mmCIF file of C-alpha atoms in Angstrom:
data_model
loop_
_atom_site.group_PDB
_atom_site.id
_atom_site.type_symbol
_atom_site.label_atom_id
_atom_site.label_comp_id
_atom_site.label_asym_id
_atom_site.label_seq_id
_atom_site.Cartn_x
_atom_site.Cartn_y
_atom_site.Cartn_z
ATOM 1 C CA GLY A 1305 0.000 0.000 0.000
ATOM 2 C CA ALA A 1306 0.925 3.657 -0.108
ATOM 3 C CA GLY A 1307 3.459 4.873 2.399
ATOM 4 C CA VAL A 1308 3.624 8.129 4.307
ATOM 5 C CA SER A 1309 3.544 11.129 2.008
ATOM 6 C CA GLN A 1310 4.683 14.668 2.709
ATOM 7 C CA SER A 1311 4.386 17.920 0.840
ATOM 8 C CA PRO A 1312 6.008 20.026 -0.264
ATOM 9 C CA ARG A 1313 9.263 18.087 -0.644
ATOM 10 C CA TYR A 1314 11.251 21.315 -0.685
ATOM 11 C CA LYS A 1315 10.372 24.726 0.669
ATOM 12 C CA VAL A 1316 12.367 27.929 0.556
ATOM 13 C CA ALA A 1317 11.055 30.686 2.803
ATOM 14 C CA LYS A 1318 12.286 34.146 3.491
ATOM 15 C CA ARG A 1319 12.952 34.890 7.127
ATOM 16 C CA GLY A 1320 9.754 35.984 8.777
ATOM 17 C CA GLN A 1321 7.400 34.075 6.467
ATOM 18 C CA ASP A 1322 4.969 31.467 7.712
ATOM 19 C CA VAL A 1323 5.115 27.933 6.302
ATOM 20 C CA ALA A 1324 2.820 24.914 6.447
ATOM 21 C CA LEU A 1325 4.076 21.371 5.992
ATOM 22 C CA ARG A 1326 1.668 18.545 5.302
ATOM 23 C CA CYS A 1327 1.808 14.867 6.230
ATOM 24 C CA ASP A 1328 -0.493 12.116 5.010
ATOM 25 C CA PRO A 1329 0.082 8.962 7.103
ATOM 26 C CA ILE A 1330 -0.333 5.355 6.079
ATOM 27 C CA SER A 1331 -4.034 4.556 5.899
ATOM 28 C CA GLY A 1332 -5.320 3.219 9.205
ATOM 29 C CA HIS A 1333 -2.334 4.359 11.232
ATOM 30 C CA VAL A 1334 -3.513 5.893 14.464
ATOM 31 C CA SER A 1335 -0.267 7.465 15.638
ATOM 32 C CA LEU A 1336 1.542 10.258 13.808
ATOM 33 C CA PHE A 1337 4.868 11.816 14.708
ATOM 34 C CA TRP A 1338 6.859 14.846 13.602
ATOM 35 C CA TYR A 1339 10.649 14.933 13.799
ATOM 36 C CA GLN A 1340 13.249 17.527 12.832
ATOM 37 C CA GLN A 1341 16.570 16.435 11.391
ATOM 38 C CA ALA A 1342 19.568 18.722 11.135
ATOM 39 C CA LEU A 1343 22.423 17.856 8.811
ATOM 40 C CA GLY A 1344 24.600 15.081 10.199
ATOM 41 C CA GLN A 1345 22.324 14.412 13.152
ATOM 42 C CA GLY A 1346 19.655 11.907 14.002
ATOM 43 C CA PRO A 1347 16.009 12.982 13.892
ATOM 44 C CA GLU A 1348 14.744 14.801 16.961
ATOM 45 C CA PHE A 1349 11.197 14.451 18.225
ATOM 46 C CA LEU A 1350 8.859 17.411 17.896
ATOM 47 C CA THR A 1351 5.328 16.220 18.651
ATOM 48 C CA TYR A 1352 2.915 13.330 18.215
ATOM 49 C CA PHE A 1353 -0.772 12.569 17.836
ATOM 50 C CA GLN A 1354 -2.970 9.656 18.738
ATOM 51 C CA ASN A 1355 -5.859 10.085 16.313
ATOM 52 C CA GLU A 1356 -6.690 13.794 16.574
ATOM 53 C CA ALA A 1357 -5.314 14.222 20.094
ATOM 54 C CA GLN A 1358 -1.906 15.831 20.445
ATOM 55 C CA LEU A 1359 -0.434 13.850 23.328
ATOM 56 C CA ASP A 1360 3.055 15.310 23.502
ATOM 57 C CA LYS A 1361 4.398 18.545 22.085
ATOM 58 C CA SER A 1362 7.410 18.796 24.351
ATOM 59 C CA GLY A 1363 9.850 18.778 21.435
ATOM 60 C CA LEU A 1364 8.483 21.853 19.664
ATOM 61 C CA PRO A 1365 11.359 24.364 19.827
ATOM 62 C CA SER A 1366 9.259 27.479 20.358
ATOM 63 C CA ASP A 1367 5.724 28.794 20.328
ATOM 64 C CA ARG A 1368 6.230 29.612 16.653
ATOM 65 C CA PHE A 1369 5.726 25.905 15.948
ATOM 66 C CA PHE A 1370 2.217 24.525 15.870
ATOM 67 C CA ALA A 1371 0.859 21.170 14.736
ATOM 68 C CA GLU A 1372 -2.628 19.854 14.196
ATOM 69 C CA ARG A 1373 -4.436 16.743 13.032
ATOM 70 C CA PRO A 1374 -8.077 17.792 13.173
ATOM 71 C CA GLU A 1375 -9.702 14.678 11.698
ATOM 72 C CA GLY A 1376 -7.198 12.128 12.894
ATOM 73 C CA SER A 1377 -5.638 11.600 9.487
ATOM 74 C CA VAL A 1378 -3.677 14.316 7.667
ATOM 75 C CA SER A 1379 -1.487 16.506 9.853
ATOM 76 C CA THR A 1380 -0.028 19.951 9.304
ATOM 77 C CA LEU A 1381 3.046 21.400 10.965
ATOM 78 C CA LYS A 1382 3.004 25.177 10.851
ATOM 79 C CA ILE A 1383 5.969 27.419 11.546
ATOM 80 C CA GLN A 1384 5.293 31.086 12.018
ATOM 81 C CA ARG A 1385 7.814 33.871 11.428
ATOM 82 C CA THR A 1386 10.487 31.455 10.221
ATOM 83 C CA GLN A 1387 14.067 31.942 11.366
ATOM 84 C CA GLN A 1388 17.302 30.674 9.819
ATOM 85 C CA GLU A 1389 17.708 28.147 12.616
ATOM 86 C CA ASP A 1390 14.451 26.510 11.455
ATOM 87 C CA SER A 1391 16.238 25.277 8.333
ATOM 88 C CA ALA A 1392 16.184 21.485 8.530
ATOM 89 C CA VAL A 1393 14.447 18.422 7.181
ATOM 90 C CA TYR A 1394 11.040 17.865 8.755
ATOM 91 C CA LEU A 1395 10.097 14.210 8.882
ATOM 92 C CA CYS A 1396 6.685 12.728 9.503
ATOM 93 C CA ALA A 1397 6.229 9.142 10.654
ATOM 94 C CA SER A 1398 3.202 7.013 11.400
ATOM 95 C CA SER A 1399 2.548 3.786 13.256
ATOM 96 C CA LEU A 1400 -0.443 1.490 13.444
ATOM 97 C CA GLU A 1401 -0.728 1.961 17.178
ATOM 98 C CA LEU A 1402 1.293 3.811 19.774
ATOM 99 C CA GLY A 1403 4.414 1.797 20.539
ATOM 100 C CA ASP A 1404 4.540 0.060 17.160
ATOM 101 C CA GLU A 1405 7.301 0.535 14.633
ATOM 102 C CA GLN A 1406 7.235 3.875 12.832
ATOM 103 C CA TYR A 1407 7.466 4.419 9.101
ATOM 104 C CA PHE A 1408 8.811 7.665 7.759
ATOM 105 C CA GLY A 1409 7.731 9.853 4.885
ATOM 106 C CA PRO A 1410 10.231 11.380 2.444
ATOM 107 C CA GLY A 1411 10.524 14.580 4.482
ATOM 108 C CA THR A 1412 10.263 18.268 3.692
ATOM 109 C CA ARG A 1413 13.535 20.145 3.357
ATOM 110 C CA LEU A 1414 12.976 23.671 4.640
ATOM 111 C CA THR A 1415 15.509 26.370 3.837
ATOM 112 C CA VAL A 1416 15.050 29.772 5.411
ATOM 113 C CA THR A 1417 16.955 32.555 3.681
ATOM 114 C CA GLN B 1432 25.530 11.978 28.432
ATOM 115 C CA LYS B 1433 23.360 11.571 25.358
ATOM 116 C CA GLU B 1434 20.370 9.291 25.717
ATOM 117 C CA VAL B 1435 21.365 7.197 22.704
ATOM 118 C CA GLU B 1436 24.970 7.043 21.572
ATOM 119 C CA GLN B 1437 26.524 5.726 18.405
ATOM 120 C CA ASN B 1438 29.977 6.071 16.929
ATOM 121 C CA SER B 1439 29.614 8.526 14.065
ATOM 122 C CA GLY B 1440 32.161 6.692 11.949
ATOM 123 C CA PRO B 1441 32.754 6.470 9.144
ATOM 124 C CA LEU B 1442 33.029 2.715 9.455
ATOM 125 C CA SER B 1443 34.696 1.260 6.411
ATOM 126 C CA VAL B 1444 34.509 -2.449 5.577
ATOM 127 C CA PRO B 1445 35.423 -4.400 2.440
ATOM 128 C CA GLU B 1446 32.720 -5.976 0.327
ATOM 129 C CA GLY B 1447 31.701 -9.359 1.682
ATOM 130 C CA ALA B 1448 32.818 -8.631 5.245
ATOM 131 C CA ILE B 1449 30.647 -8.352 8.361
ATOM 132 C CA ALA B 1450 29.800 -4.811 9.430
ATOM 133 C CA SER B 1451 29.141 -4.334 13.141
ATOM 134 C CA LEU B 1452 27.271 -1.258 14.308
ATOM 135 C CA ASN B 1453 26.844 -0.500 17.987
ATOM 136 C CA CYS B 1454 24.526 1.629 20.074
ATOM 137 C CA THR B 1455 24.231 2.305 23.794
ATOM 138 C CA TYR B 1456 21.338 3.900 25.626
ATOM 139 C CA SER B 1457 20.918 5.489 29.024
ATOM 140 C CA ASP B 1458 17.257 4.839 29.935
ATOM 141 C CA ARG B 1459 17.186 1.441 31.614
ATOM 142 C CA GLY B 1460 13.413 1.340 31.179
ATOM 143 C CA SER B 1461 13.663 1.335 27.383
ATOM 144 C CA GLN B 1462 11.798 -1.563 25.849
ATOM 145 C CA SER B 1463 11.809 -1.205 22.068
ATOM 146 C CA PHE B 1464 14.803 -0.797 19.800
ATOM 147 C CA PHE B 1465 14.942 0.020 16.124
ATOM 148 C CA TRP B 1466 17.532 0.235 13.379
ATOM 149 C CA TYR B 1467 16.929 2.554 10.454
ATOM 150 C CA ARG B 1468 19.000 2.937 7.310
ATOM 151 C CA GLN B 1469 19.269 6.385 5.775
ATOM 152 C CA TYR B 1470 20.787 6.976 2.378
ATOM 153 C CA SER B 1471 22.157 10.436 1.686
ATOM 154 C CA GLY B 1472 19.313 12.838 0.947
ATOM 155 C CA LYS B 1473 16.656 10.267 1.785
ATOM 156 C CA SER B 1474 14.483 9.602 4.823
ATOM 157 C CA PRO B 1475 15.073 6.826 7.395
ATOM 158 C CA GLU B 1476 13.977 3.347 6.352
ATOM 159 C CA LEU B 1477 13.152 0.774 9.022
ATOM 160 C CA ILE B 1478 15.270 -2.366 8.678
ATOM 161 C CA MET B 1479 15.043 -4.119 12.049
ATOM 162 C CA PHE B 1480 13.340 -3.905 15.398
ATOM 163 C CA ILE B 1481 13.937 -5.928 18.554
ATOM 164 C CA TYR B 1482 12.183 -6.064 21.905
ATOM 165 C CA SER B 1483 13.726 -9.052 23.718
ATOM 166 C CA ASN B 1484 17.221 -9.851 24.844
ATOM 167 C CA GLY B 1485 19.183 -11.941 22.390
ATOM 168 C CA ASP B 1486 19.486 -12.073 18.642
ATOM 169 C CA LYS B 1487 16.974 -11.467 15.896
ATOM 170 C CA GLU B 1488 17.886 -12.359 12.335
ATOM 171 C CA ASP B 1489 16.359 -11.141 9.070
ATOM 172 C CA GLY B 1490 18.246 -12.077 5.954
ATOM 173 C CA ARG B 1491 21.744 -10.595 6.104
ATOM 174 C CA PHE B 1492 20.844 -8.485 9.152
ATOM 175 C CA THR B 1493 21.071 -9.533 12.800
ATOM 176 C CA ALA B 1494 20.032 -7.280 15.663
ATOM 177 C CA GLN B 1495 21.418 -8.063 19.097
ATOM 178 C CA LEU B 1496 20.028 -6.695 22.348
ATOM 179 C CA ASN B 1497 21.561 -6.809 25.823
ATOM 180 C CA LYS B 1498 19.359 -4.891 28.252
ATOM 181 C CA ALA B 1499 21.623 -5.531 31.247
ATOM 182 C CA SER B 1500 24.486 -3.775 29.464
ATOM 183 C CA GLN B 1501 22.165 -1.312 27.739
ATOM 184 C CA TYR B 1502 23.454 -1.877 24.256
ATOM 185 C CA VAL B 1503 22.013 -2.909 20.967
ATOM 186 C CA SER B 1504 23.944 -3.798 17.851
ATOM 187 C CA LEU B 1505 23.353 -4.498 14.198
ATOM 188 C CA LEU B 1506 25.400 -6.965 12.208
ATOM 189 C CA ILE B 1507 25.355 -6.913 8.434
ATOM 190 C CA ARG B 1508 26.738 -10.083 6.870
ATOM 191 C CA ASP B 1509 28.176 -10.226 3.355
ATOM 192 C CA SER B 1510 28.239 -6.434 3.168
ATOM 193 C CA GLN B 1511 27.518 -4.931 -0.232
ATOM 194 C CA PRO B 1512 28.366 -1.473 -1.610
ATOM 195 C CA SER B 1513 24.607 -0.828 -1.633
ATOM 196 C CA ASP B 1514 24.672 -1.097 2.179
ATOM 197 C CA SER B 1515 26.710 2.110 2.298
ATOM 198 C CA ALA B 1516 24.502 4.506 4.245
ATOM 199 C CA THR B 1517 24.030 6.019 7.683
ATOM 200 C CA TYR B 1518 22.524 3.621 10.221
ATOM 201 C CA LEU B 1519 20.383 5.157 12.934
ATOM 202 C CA CYS B 1520 19.690 3.481 16.245
ATOM 203 C CA ALA B 1521 16.407 4.488 17.895
ATOM 204 C CA VAL B 1522 15.008 3.669 21.313
ATOM 205 C CA MET B 1523 11.472 3.848 22.659
ATOM 206 C CA SER B 1524 10.668 4.028 26.366
ATOM 207 C CA PRO B 1525 7.223 3.625 27.953
ATOM 208 C CA ASN B 1526 7.801 6.629 30.186
ATOM 209 C CA GLN B 1527 8.352 8.798 27.128
ATOM 210 C CA GLY B 1528 5.233 7.784 25.256
ATOM 211 C CA GLY B 1529 5.720 6.441 21.772
ATOM 212 C CA LYS B 1530 8.407 8.803 20.575
ATOM 213 C CA LEU B 1531 11.714 7.551 19.252
ATOM 214 C CA ILE B 1532 14.999 8.803 20.650
ATOM 215 C CA PHE B 1533 17.687 8.574 17.968
ATOM 216 C CA GLY B 1534 21.426 8.350 18.073
ATOM 217 C CA GLN B 1535 23.377 10.542 15.687
ATOM 218 C CA GLY B 1536 23.922 7.651 13.306
ATOM 219 C CA THR B 1537 26.919 5.673 12.106
ATOM 220 C CA GLU B 1538 28.081 6.168 8.548
ATOM 221 C CA LEU B 1539 28.958 2.864 6.908
ATOM 222 C CA SER B 1540 31.061 2.641 3.767
ATOM 223 C CA VAL B 1541 31.406 -0.715 2.010
ATOM 224 C CA LYS B 1542 34.339 -0.727 -0.392
ATOM 225 C CA PRO B 1543 34.181 -2.926 -3.521
#
């Protein structure tokens, strides 16, 4: 079946712009995760959802970052007033249930100029 | 001390050899352990997961877990140039919900 999809694949934003990154999980997967990966580092947790409930947002770096999953399927990660330090690859992953193995989408590479 | 530690490498092995990748973790309550492969410019791809002490084999890959020593390893037998990638170790702990804690990854280079 189809895997996790993300869009856009690449995004260039000028500093101060708002961006929205979309994730479409594997069909039927209840849990959805967002990670941020800097060059040469492992992914770092941002937030996760169980259905539409956001259970942990402890990894969001600032209040400029906001995520939602209103219908328990597609999720959007929004970054307001982007800064250069927000430049990274944003990865979405989903799992059938919480605690199961996670499958990653292709990521969105965000470059803030 | 980082929660999950890996040698960054690069680890270089000749084609056909066994590649051994190691990972240690600090949370003794961790219960689930995952190995992901990440090619340059691509996203992580799940290759193995292990929950119980001992070995778990899948084709050319063997994951080994020792909870008492808090380490997990990945062996790749008959290494191929196509195995050249960064290997990420990830750990999941019940007291941290379902999130994965990743090491920084080990870069593996398999030389023909």
